[in-house]
């Protein structure tokens, strides 16, 4: 179950999102919350401050966040200015909660600063009548793990260092990410060498804007991680891969998703084919969106030379350009293409990435969320290896 503060305490239109995937999470928030957002700013990659319309909510759909916090006061330079507002907030609570403090900043938060905030919060909480209040300290760094917040029934005070002071709030919502770990690990075919996590697949689907009853295409479907998440959301799936074995793997995973996770309302069709050839899609129905990762570089344990990096990455540029050319024709007008590309940091420090060419010619323009202009590519900040990164582009078919 996700963590959710009692509704009566979450009636606030000023929120902070703490992101798990940096800019990509920001893009998910902007696209998914759409009309509900009045304003959003991203003081640094892992955080956004948002003002929502009165018909709040909708953030339960986001999977790229660690947590959502609601504001409890005006921005302030010191905790002592806040005591009355915090006391008001605490009045609404039973007395069986634990407490914690999470401190975030564009630079690594300071442990001493965290400790002095935790001491000040604890004193206020005790003064407000929570005499046995327990302040849970982080195991390391300056935030308590979200898992612990959920399991130990913690009221988590969130401090964000902004504009020379603090934005202060309380964690109101934490998504259930355990479900993604289970799906990633328990499906019949787990191909860690080529697959993305189920959570990232769902995040990309959210960015594609595809809805229940619509249809999605993954022309490089591998073991079907993206398609499985789509099926679960009631989205019809078309999968293509040039490798017959991979198509069989996708089929086994989709059958499992449909049977075990009861994703029965949507259908899927799979085909062995080369995504760079337009004839592969000749008899295909139109789709509402494409979400795909054509190349997933192998894990590299040392920085490659510039030459090797160029060979590994730039050689794939043609695959990207040709497949975008061949698939765009079956994407409905206004439909989005979400595509993941690899980038490598060479030993010289230079980043080498795929070049996507002639996009305007095929009718693909960068997708822009309503609230704010976005500069592509979105970098995924949380990556396992230092040298390989994922960059994500989102286009709209005009
Ligand atoms: C990185 S994997 C996709 C993984 C997938 N997202 C998942 O999570 O399982 C890329 C897939 O593209 C397929 N592929 C490579 N070139 C292709 C082409 N020209 N046409 C179709 N499929 C291709 C490979 O066989 C591989 O299964």
CSV table of C-alpha atoms and ligand atoms in Angstrom, one decimal:
chain,number,residue,atom,x,y,z
A,1,UNK,CA,0.0,0.0,0.0
A,2,UNK,CA,1.3,3.5,-0.7
A,3,UNK,CA,1.7,5.9,2.1
A,4,UNK,CA,-1.0,8.6,2.3
A,5,UNK,CA,-1.6,11.1,5.0
A,6,UNK,CA,-5.3,11.4,6.1
A,7,UNK,CA,-7.1,13.4,3.4
A,8,UNK,CA,-8.1,16.2,5.8
A,9,UNK,CA,-4.4,17.0,6.2
A,10,UNK,CA,-3.6,17.1,2.5
A,11,UNK,CA,-5.9,19.9,1.5
A,12,UNK,CA,-3.1,22.1,0.3
A,13,UNK,CA,-2.5,23.3,-3.2
A,14,UNK,CA,1.3,23.9,-2.7
A,15,UNK,CA,3.3,20.8,-3.1
A,16,UNK,CA,6.9,19.6,-3.4
A,17,UNK,CA,7.8,16.6,-5.5
A,18,UNK,CA,11.0,14.7,-4.6
A,19,UNK,CA,12.0,13.0,-7.9
A,20,UNK,CA,13.6,9.5,-8.3
A,21,UNK,CA,14.6,10.1,-12.0
A,22,UNK,CA,15.5,13.8,-12.2
A,23,UNK,CA,14.3,15.6,-15.3
A,24,UNK,CA,12.4,12.6,-16.5
A,25,UNK,CA,10.3,12.6,-13.4
A,26,UNK,CA,9.7,16.3,-13.9
A,27,UNK,CA,8.5,15.6,-17.4
A,28,UNK,CA,6.2,12.9,-16.0
A,29,UNK,CA,4.8,15.3,-13.5
A,30,UNK,CA,4.2,18.0,-16.1
A,31,UNK,CA,2.5,15.7,-18.6
A,32,UNK,CA,0.4,13.6,-16.1
A,33,UNK,CA,-0.8,16.5,-13.9
A,34,UNK,CA,-1.5,18.6,-17.0
A,35,UNK,CA,-4.5,20.9,-16.4
A,36,UNK,CA,-4.3,20.5,-12.7
A,37,UNK,CA,-1.0,22.4,-12.5
A,38,UNK,CA,-1.1,26.1,-12.2
A,39,UNK,CA,2.6,26.6,-11.7
A,40,UNK,CA,5.7,24.4,-11.4
A,41,UNK,CA,9.3,25.3,-10.9
A,42,UNK,CA,12.3,22.9,-10.7
A,43,UNK,CA,14.9,24.6,-8.4
A,44,UNK,CA,17.2,21.7,-9.0
A,45,UNK,CA,17.0,18.4,-10.9
A,46,UNK,CA,15.6,16.2,-8.1
A,47,UNK,CA,12.9,18.6,-6.8
A,48,UNK,CA,9.9,20.6,-8.1
A,49,UNK,CA,7.6,23.0,-6.3
A,50,UNK,CA,4.1,23.1,-7.7
A,51,UNK,CA,0.9,25.1,-7.2
A,52,UNK,CA,-2.1,22.9,-8.1
A,53,UNK,CA,-5.6,24.0,-8.9
A,54,UNK,CA,-8.4,23.5,-6.3
A,55,UNK,CA,-9.3,20.0,-7.7
A,56,UNK,CA,-6.1,18.7,-6.2
A,57,UNK,CA,-4.9,15.1,-6.4
A,58,UNK,CA,-3.7,13.2,-9.5
A,59,UNK,CA,-0.2,12.7,-8.1
A,60,UNK,CA,-1.1,9.2,-7.1
A,61,UNK,CA,-0.5,8.4,-10.8
A,62,UNK,CA,3.1,9.4,-10.7
A,63,UNK,CA,5.7,6.6,-10.4
A,64,UNK,CA,8.9,8.7,-10.9
A,65,UNK,CA,8.7,10.3,-7.4
A,66,UNK,CA,10.1,9.3,-4.1
A,67,UNK,CA,7.5,11.4,-2.3
A,68,UNK,CA,5.1,14.3,-2.4
A,69,UNK,CA,5.1,16.8,0.4
A,70,UNK,CA,2.5,19.4,1.2
A,71,UNK,CA,3.5,22.8,2.3
A,72,UNK,CA,2.6,23.6,5.9
A,73,UNK,CA,4.0,27.2,6.2
A,74,UNK,CA,5.4,30.1,4.2
A,75,UNK,CA,9.0,29.9,3.2
A,76,UNK,CA,11.2,30.9,6.1
A,77,UNK,CA,14.7,31.4,7.2
A,78,UNK,CA,14.4,29.8,10.6
A,79,UNK,CA,12.3,27.1,12.3
A,80,UNK,CA,11.4,29.4,15.2
A,81,UNK,CA,9.1,31.4,12.9
A,82,UNK,CA,7.1,28.3,12.2
A,83,UNK,CA,6.2,27.0,15.6
A,84,UNK,CA,2.6,28.2,15.6
A,85,UNK,CA,1.8,26.8,12.2
A,86,UNK,CA,3.3,23.5,13.1
A,87,UNK,CA,1.4,23.3,16.3
A,88,UNK,CA,-1.8,23.9,14.3
A,89,UNK,CA,-0.9,21.1,12.0
A,90,UNK,CA,-0.1,18.7,14.8
A,91,UNK,CA,-3.4,19.4,16.5
A,92,UNK,CA,-5.1,17.3,13.7
A,93,UNK,CA,-3.1,14.2,14.5
A,94,UNK,CA,-3.4,11.2,16.9
A,95,UNK,CA,-0.5,10.8,19.1
A,96,UNK,CA,0.8,7.4,17.8
A,97,UNK,CA,3.0,8.8,15.1
A,98,UNK,CA,6.8,8.8,14.9
A,99,UNK,CA,8.6,11.8,13.4
A,100,UNK,CA,11.5,12.4,11.1
A,101,UNK,CA,13.1,15.3,9.2
A,102,UNK,CA,14.3,15.1,5.5
A,103,UNK,CA,16.5,17.9,4.3
A,104,UNK,CA,17.2,18.5,0.6
A,105,UNK,CA,19.3,21.0,-1.2
A,106,UNK,CA,21.0,21.5,-4.6
A,107,UNK,CA,24.2,20.6,-2.8
A,108,UNK,CA,24.6,17.6,-0.6
A,109,UNK,CA,22.8,18.4,2.6
A,110,UNK,CA,24.8,18.9,5.8
A,111,UNK,CA,24.4,16.4,8.6
A,112,UNK,CA,24.9,19.1,11.3
A,113,UNK,CA,22.2,21.3,9.8
A,114,UNK,CA,19.9,18.2,9.6
A,115,UNK,CA,20.6,17.4,13.3
A,116,UNK,CA,19.8,21.0,14.5
A,117,UNK,CA,16.5,20.9,12.5
A,118,UNK,CA,15.6,17.5,13.9
A,119,UNK,CA,16.3,18.8,17.5
A,120,UNK,CA,14.1,21.9,16.9
A,121,UNK,CA,11.3,19.9,15.4
A,122,UNK,CA,11.3,17.4,18.2
A,123,UNK,CA,11.1,20.1,20.8
A,124,UNK,CA,8.1,21.7,19.0
A,125,UNK,CA,6.4,18.3,18.7
A,126,UNK,CA,6.9,17.5,22.4
A,127,UNK,CA,5.7,21.0,23.4
A,128,UNK,CA,2.6,20.4,21.3
A,129,UNK,CA,1.7,17.5,23.6
A,130,UNK,CA,3.4,14.5,21.9
A,131,UNK,CA,5.4,13.8,25.0
A,132,UNK,CA,6.6,10.4,24.0
A,133,UNK,CA,7.4,11.5,20.4
A,134,UNK,CA,10.2,9.6,18.8
A,135,UNK,CA,12.4,11.3,16.2
A,136,UNK,CA,13.7,8.7,13.7
A,137,UNK,CA,17.2,9.6,12.5
A,138,UNK,CA,18.4,8.7,9.0
A,139,UNK,CA,20.7,5.7,8.6
A,140,UNK,CA,22.9,7.9,6.6
A,141,UNK,CA,22.6,11.2,4.7
A,142,UNK,CA,19.8,13.6,5.6
A,143,UNK,CA,16.6,11.7,4.8
A,144,UNK,CA,14.8,8.7,6.2
A,145,UNK,CA,14.1,5.9,3.7
A,146,UNK,CA,10.6,6.1,2.3
A,147,UNK,CA,10.2,2.4,3.2
A,148,UNK,CA,10.7,3.3,6.8
A,149,UNK,CA,8.3,6.2,6.7
A,150,UNK,CA,5.6,3.8,5.5
A,151,UNK,CA,6.4,0.9,7.8
A,152,UNK,CA,7.0,3.0,11.0
A,153,UNK,CA,4.1,5.4,10.6
A,154,UNK,CA,6.3,8.4,10.5
A,155,UNK,CA,5.3,12.1,10.1
A,156,UNK,CA,8.2,13.2,7.9
A,157,UNK,CA,8.9,17.0,8.0
A,158,UNK,CA,10.5,18.0,4.6
A,159,UNK,CA,12.9,21.0,4.4
A,160,UNK,CA,14.0,22.2,1.0
A,161,UNK,CA,16.8,24.8,0.8
A,162,UNK,CA,15.4,27.4,-1.5
A,163,UNK,CA,16.0,31.2,-2.0
A,164,UNK,CA,18.3,31.4,1.0
A,165,UNK,CA,15.7,29.9,3.4
A,166,UNK,CA,13.6,26.8,3.7
A,167,UNK,CA,10.4,25.5,2.0
A,168,UNK,CA,8.8,23.5,4.8
A,169,UNK,CA,6.2,20.7,4.4
A,170,UNK,CA,5.2,17.3,5.4
A,171,UNK,CA,5.3,14.1,3.3
A,172,UNK,CA,1.7,13.4,2.2
A,173,UNK,CA,2.2,10.6,-0.4
A,174,UNK,CA,4.8,7.9,-1.2
A,175,UNK,CA,4.1,5.6,-4.2
A,176,UNK,CA,4.2,1.8,-3.9
A,177,UNK,CA,7.3,0.8,-5.8
A,178,UNK,CA,7.5,-2.7,-4.4
A,179,UNK,CA,4.9,-3.8,-7.0
A,180,UNK,CA,7.4,-2.9,-9.8
A,181,UNK,CA,10.3,-4.8,-8.1
A,182,UNK,CA,8.0,-7.9,-7.9
A,183,UNK,CA,6.9,-7.6,-11.6
A,184,UNK,CA,10.5,-7.1,-12.7
A,185,UNK,CA,11.7,-10.2,-10.8
A,186,UNK,CA,8.9,-12.6,-11.0
A,187,UNK,CA,7.9,-12.6,-14.6
A,188,UNK,CA,8.8,-15.8,-16.5
A,189,UNK,CA,11.6,-14.3,-18.6
A,190,UNK,CA,13.9,-11.8,-16.9
A,191,UNK,CA,16.5,-10.5,-19.3
A,192,UNK,CA,18.5,-8.1,-17.2
A,193,UNK,CA,21.0,-7.7,-19.9
A,194,UNK,CA,18.6,-5.9,-22.2
A,195,UNK,CA,15.6,-4.9,-20.1
A,196,UNK,CA,14.7,-1.7,-18.3
A,197,UNK,CA,12.9,-1.9,-14.9
A,198,UNK,CA,9.1,-2.1,-14.8
A,199,UNK,CA,9.1,1.2,-13.0
A,200,UNK,CA,11.0,3.0,-15.7
A,201,UNK,CA,8.7,1.4,-18.3
A,202,UNK,CA,5.6,2.7,-16.5
A,203,UNK,CA,7.2,6.2,-16.2
A,204,UNK,CA,7.8,6.3,-19.9
A,205,UNK,CA,4.2,5.1,-20.6
A,206,UNK,CA,2.9,7.9,-18.4
A,207,UNK,CA,4.9,10.4,-20.4
A,208,UNK,CA,3.5,9.0,-23.6
A,209,UNK,CA,0.0,10.0,-22.4
A,210,UNK,CA,-1.5,6.8,-23.7
A,211,UNK,CA,-4.8,5.8,-22.0
A,212,UNK,CA,-6.9,2.8,-21.3
A,213,UNK,CA,-8.4,1.4,-24.5
A,214,UNK,CA,-5.8,3.0,-26.8
A,215,UNK,CA,-3.0,1.2,-28.6
A,216,UNK,CA,0.8,1.4,-28.1
A,217,UNK,CA,3.7,0.1,-30.3
A,218,UNK,CA,7.1,-1.0,-29.1
A,219,UNK,CA,9.1,-1.8,-32.3
A,220,UNK,CA,12.1,-3.1,-30.3
A,221,UNK,CA,10.1,-5.0,-27.7
A,222,UNK,CA,12.9,-7.4,-26.3
A,223,UNK,CA,11.3,-9.2,-23.4
A,224,UNK,CA,8.2,-7.0,-23.3
A,225,UNK,CA,8.7,-4.9,-20.2
A,226,UNK,CA,7.1,-1.8,-21.7
A,227,UNK,CA,4.2,-3.8,-23.2
A,228,UNK,CA,3.5,-5.6,-19.9
A,229,UNK,CA,3.1,-2.3,-18.1
A,230,UNK,CA,0.8,-1.1,-21.0
A,231,UNK,CA,-1.3,-4.3,-20.8
A,232,UNK,CA,-1.7,-3.8,-17.0
A,233,UNK,CA,-3.1,-0.3,-17.7
A,234,UNK,CA,-5.6,-1.7,-20.1
A,235,UNK,CA,-3.7,-0.4,-23.2
A,236,UNK,CA,-3.6,-2.6,-26.3
A,237,UNK,CA,-0.1,-3.6,-27.4
A,238,UNK,CA,1.7,-4.2,-30.7
A,239,UNK,CA,5.2,-5.6,-30.3
A,240,UNK,CA,7.9,-6.1,-32.9
A,241,UNK,CA,11.4,-7.5,-32.6
A,242,UNK,CA,13.7,-8.9,-35.3
A,243,UNK,CA,14.7,-11.8,-33.0
A,244,UNK,CA,12.2,-14.7,-33.0
A,245,UNK,CA,13.4,-15.8,-29.5
A,246,UNK,CA,12.7,-12.4,-28.1
A,247,UNK,CA,9.2,-12.4,-29.5
A,248,UNK,CA,8.6,-15.7,-27.8
A,249,UNK,CA,9.9,-14.2,-24.5
A,250,UNK,CA,7.6,-11.2,-24.9
A,251,UNK,CA,4.7,-13.6,-25.5
A,252,UNK,CA,5.5,-15.6,-22.3
A,253,UNK,CA,5.7,-12.4,-20.3
A,254,UNK,CA,2.5,-10.9,-21.6
A,255,UNK,CA,0.6,-14.2,-21.1
A,256,UNK,CA,1.9,-14.2,-17.5
A,257,UNK,CA,0.9,-10.5,-17.0
A,258,UNK,CA,-2.6,-11.2,-18.4
A,259,UNK,CA,-3.1,-14.4,-16.4
A,260,UNK,CA,-1.4,-13.7,-13.1
A,261,UNK,CA,-2.0,-10.0,-12.8
A,262,UNK,CA,-5.5,-10.2,-14.3
A,263,UNK,CA,-4.7,-7.7,-17.2
A,264,UNK,CA,-7.5,-9.0,-19.3
A,265,UNK,CA,-9.2,-6.0,-20.7
A,266,UNK,CA,-6.6,-5.2,-23.4
A,267,UNK,CA,-5.2,-7.3,-26.3
A,268,UNK,CA,-1.8,-7.7,-27.8
A,269,UNK,CA,-0.2,-8.7,-31.1
A,270,UNK,CA,3.4,-9.6,-31.7
A,271,UNK,CA,5.5,-9.9,-34.8
A,272,UNK,CA,9.0,-10.9,-35.9
A,273,UNK,CA,10.3,-8.0,-38.1
A,274,UNK,CA,12.9,-5.4,-38.8
A,275,UNK,CA,11.8,-2.0,-37.3
A,276,UNK,CA,14.0,-0.1,-39.8
A,277,UNK,CA,11.9,-1.3,-42.7
A,278,UNK,CA,8.6,0.5,-43.4
A,279,UNK,CA,7.1,-2.7,-44.9
A,280,UNK,CA,7.2,-4.3,-41.3
A,281,UNK,CA,4.3,-1.9,-40.4
A,282,UNK,CA,2.4,-1.9,-43.7
A,283,UNK,CA,-0.5,-4.0,-42.4
A,284,UNK,CA,-0.4,-2.5,-38.9
A,285,UNK,CA,-3.3,-0.6,-37.3
A,286,UNK,CA,-2.6,3.0,-36.4
A,287,UNK,CA,-1.3,3.5,-32.8
A,288,UNK,CA,-1.7,6.2,-30.3
A,289,UNK,CA,1.9,6.2,-29.1
A,290,UNK,CA,5.3,4.5,-29.5
A,291,UNK,CA,7.4,3.8,-26.4
A,292,UNK,CA,10.7,2.0,-27.0
A,293,UNK,CA,14.4,1.5,-26.2
A,294,UNK,CA,16.2,0.2,-29.3
A,295,UNK,CA,19.7,-0.1,-27.8
A,296,UNK,CA,20.7,-0.9,-24.3
A,297,UNK,CA,24.5,-0.7,-24.0
A,298,UNK,CA,26.3,-3.5,-22.1
A,299,UNK,CA,27.6,-2.5,-18.7
A,300,UNK,CA,31.0,-0.9,-19.0
A,301,UNK,CA,33.3,-1.1,-16.0
A,302,UNK,CA,35.9,1.5,-17.2
A,303,UNK,CA,35.7,4.7,-19.3
A,304,UNK,CA,36.0,3.8,-23.0
A,305,UNK,CA,38.3,5.7,-25.3
A,306,UNK,CA,36.6,8.4,-27.4
A,307,UNK,CA,37.0,6.2,-30.5
A,308,UNK,CA,35.4,3.2,-28.8
A,309,UNK,CA,32.6,5.3,-27.4
A,310,UNK,CA,31.9,6.7,-30.9
A,311,UNK,CA,31.9,3.3,-32.4
A,312,UNK,CA,29.5,1.9,-29.8
A,313,UNK,CA,27.0,4.9,-29.8
A,314,UNK,CA,27.3,6.7,-33.1
A,315,UNK,CA,27.0,3.5,-35.1
A,316,UNK,CA,23.5,3.1,-33.8
A,317,UNK,CA,22.4,6.6,-35.0
A,318,UNK,CA,21.3,5.1,-38.3
A,319,UNK,CA,19.2,2.4,-36.6
A,320,UNK,CA,17.4,5.2,-34.7
A,321,UNK,CA,16.8,7.5,-37.8
A,322,UNK,CA,15.7,4.6,-40.0
A,323,UNK,CA,13.3,3.2,-37.5
A,324,UNK,CA,11.8,6.6,-36.6
A,325,UNK,CA,11.2,7.1,-40.3
A,326,UNK,CA,9.5,3.7,-40.7
A,327,UNK,CA,7.2,3.9,-37.6
A,328,UNK,CA,6.1,7.5,-37.7
A,329,UNK,CA,3.6,6.7,-40.5
A,330,UNK,CA,1.5,4.5,-38.2
A,331,UNK,CA,1.4,7.0,-35.3
A,332,UNK,CA,-1.9,8.9,-35.1
A,333,UNK,CA,-1.7,12.7,-35.5
A,334,UNK,CA,-0.9,14.2,-32.1
A,335,UNK,CA,0.4,10.8,-30.8
A,336,UNK,CA,3.7,10.7,-29.0
A,337,UNK,CA,6.9,8.8,-29.6
A,338,UNK,CA,9.0,8.3,-26.5
A,339,UNK,CA,12.4,6.9,-27.3
A,340,UNK,CA,15.4,6.1,-25.1
A,341,UNK,CA,18.9,6.5,-26.5
A,342,UNK,CA,22.2,5.6,-25.0
A,343,UNK,CA,25.0,8.0,-24.1
A,344,UNK,CA,28.6,7.2,-23.1
A,345,UNK,CA,31.1,9.3,-21.3
A,346,UNK,CA,34.6,8.7,-22.8
A,347,UNK,CA,37.8,8.7,-20.8
A,348,UNK,CA,38.4,12.3,-22.0
A,349,UNK,CA,35.2,13.3,-20.2
A,350,UNK,CA,33.4,13.9,-23.5
A,351,UNK,CA,29.8,12.6,-23.7
A,352,UNK,CA,29.0,10.8,-26.9
A,353,UNK,CA,25.3,10.3,-27.8
A,354,UNK,CA,23.1,9.2,-30.7
A,355,UNK,CA,22.3,11.8,-33.3
A,356,UNK,CA,18.6,11.8,-34.3
A,357,UNK,CA,18.4,13.2,-37.8
A,358,UNK,CA,15.7,14.5,-40.2
A,359,UNK,CA,12.9,14.4,-37.6
A,360,UNK,CA,11.0,17.4,-38.9
A,361,UNK,CA,10.9,15.8,-42.3
A,362,UNK,CA,9.0,12.8,-41.0
A,363,UNK,CA,6.7,15.0,-39.0
A,364,UNK,CA,8.2,14.6,-35.5
A,365,UNK,CA,8.5,17.7,-33.4
A,366,UNK,CA,9.7,17.8,-29.7
A,367,UNK,CA,6.7,17.4,-27.4
A,368,UNK,CA,6.2,20.2,-25.0
A,369,UNK,CA,4.1,19.9,-21.8
A,370,UNK,CA,1.5,22.7,-21.5
A,371,UNK,CA,3.0,24.3,-18.4
A,372,UNK,CA,6.6,24.7,-19.3
A,373,UNK,CA,9.1,24.5,-22.1
A,374,UNK,CA,11.3,21.4,-21.8
A,375,UNK,CA,14.9,21.1,-23.2
A,376,UNK,CA,15.6,17.6,-24.5
A,377,UNK,CA,17.1,15.2,-24.0
A,378,UNK,CA,15.9,14.3,-20.5
A,379,UNK,CA,18.8,12.7,-18.7
A,380,UNK,CA,18.1,9.9,-16.3
A,381,UNK,CA,20.1,11.0,-13.3
A,382,UNK,CA,19.9,7.7,-11.4
A,383,UNK,CA,21.9,5.2,-13.3
A,384,UNK,CA,23.8,2.1,-12.2
A,385,UNK,CA,27.1,2.6,-14.1
A,386,UNK,CA,29.0,5.8,-14.4
A,387,UNK,CA,29.9,5.7,-18.0
A,388,UNK,CA,26.6,4.6,-19.6
A,389,UNK,CA,23.5,6.8,-19.4
A,390,UNK,CA,20.1,6.9,-20.8
A,391,UNK,CA,18.8,10.0,-22.6
A,392,UNK,CA,15.1,10.2,-23.4
A,393,UNK,CA,13.4,12.2,-26.2
A,394,UNK,CA,9.6,12.7,-26.6
A,395,UNK,CA,8.2,13.7,-30.0
A,396,UNK,CA,4.7,14.5,-31.2
A,397,UNK,CA,3.5,13.4,-34.6
A,398,UNK,CA,2.2,16.5,-36.5
B,1,LIG,C1,17.2,-3.0,-25.5
B,1,LIG,S1,16.3,-4.3,-26.2
B,1,LIG,C2,14.6,-3.8,-25.7
B,1,LIG,C3,14.3,-4.2,-24.3
B,1,LIG,C4,12.9,-4.0,-23.9
B,1,LIG,N1,12.6,-2.6,-23.7
B,1,LIG,C5,12.7,-4.7,-22.6
B,1,LIG,O1,12.7,-4.1,-21.5
B,1,LIG,O2,12.6,-5.9,-22.6
B,1,LIG,C6,16.3,-4.0,-27.9
B,1,LIG,C7,15.7,-5.1,-28.8
B,1,LIG,O3,15.7,-4.6,-30.1
B,1,LIG,C8,15.8,-5.7,-31.0
B,1,LIG,N2,16.3,-5.2,-32.3
B,1,LIG,C9,17.5,-4.7,-32.6
B,1,LIG,N3,17.5,-4.3,-33.9
B,1,LIG,C10,16.2,-4.4,-34.4
B,1,LIG,C11,15.6,-4.1,-35.6
B,1,LIG,N4,16.3,-3.5,-36.6
B,1,LIG,N5,14.3,-4.3,-35.7
B,1,LIG,C12,13.6,-4.8,-34.6
B,1,LIG,N6,14.1,-5.2,-33.5
B,1,LIG,C13,15.5,-5.0,-33.3
B,1,LIG,C14,16.8,-6.6,-30.2
B,1,LIG,O4,16.6,-8.0,-30.7
B,1,LIG,C15,16.4,-6.4,-28.8
B,1,LIG,O5,15.5,-7.4,-28.4
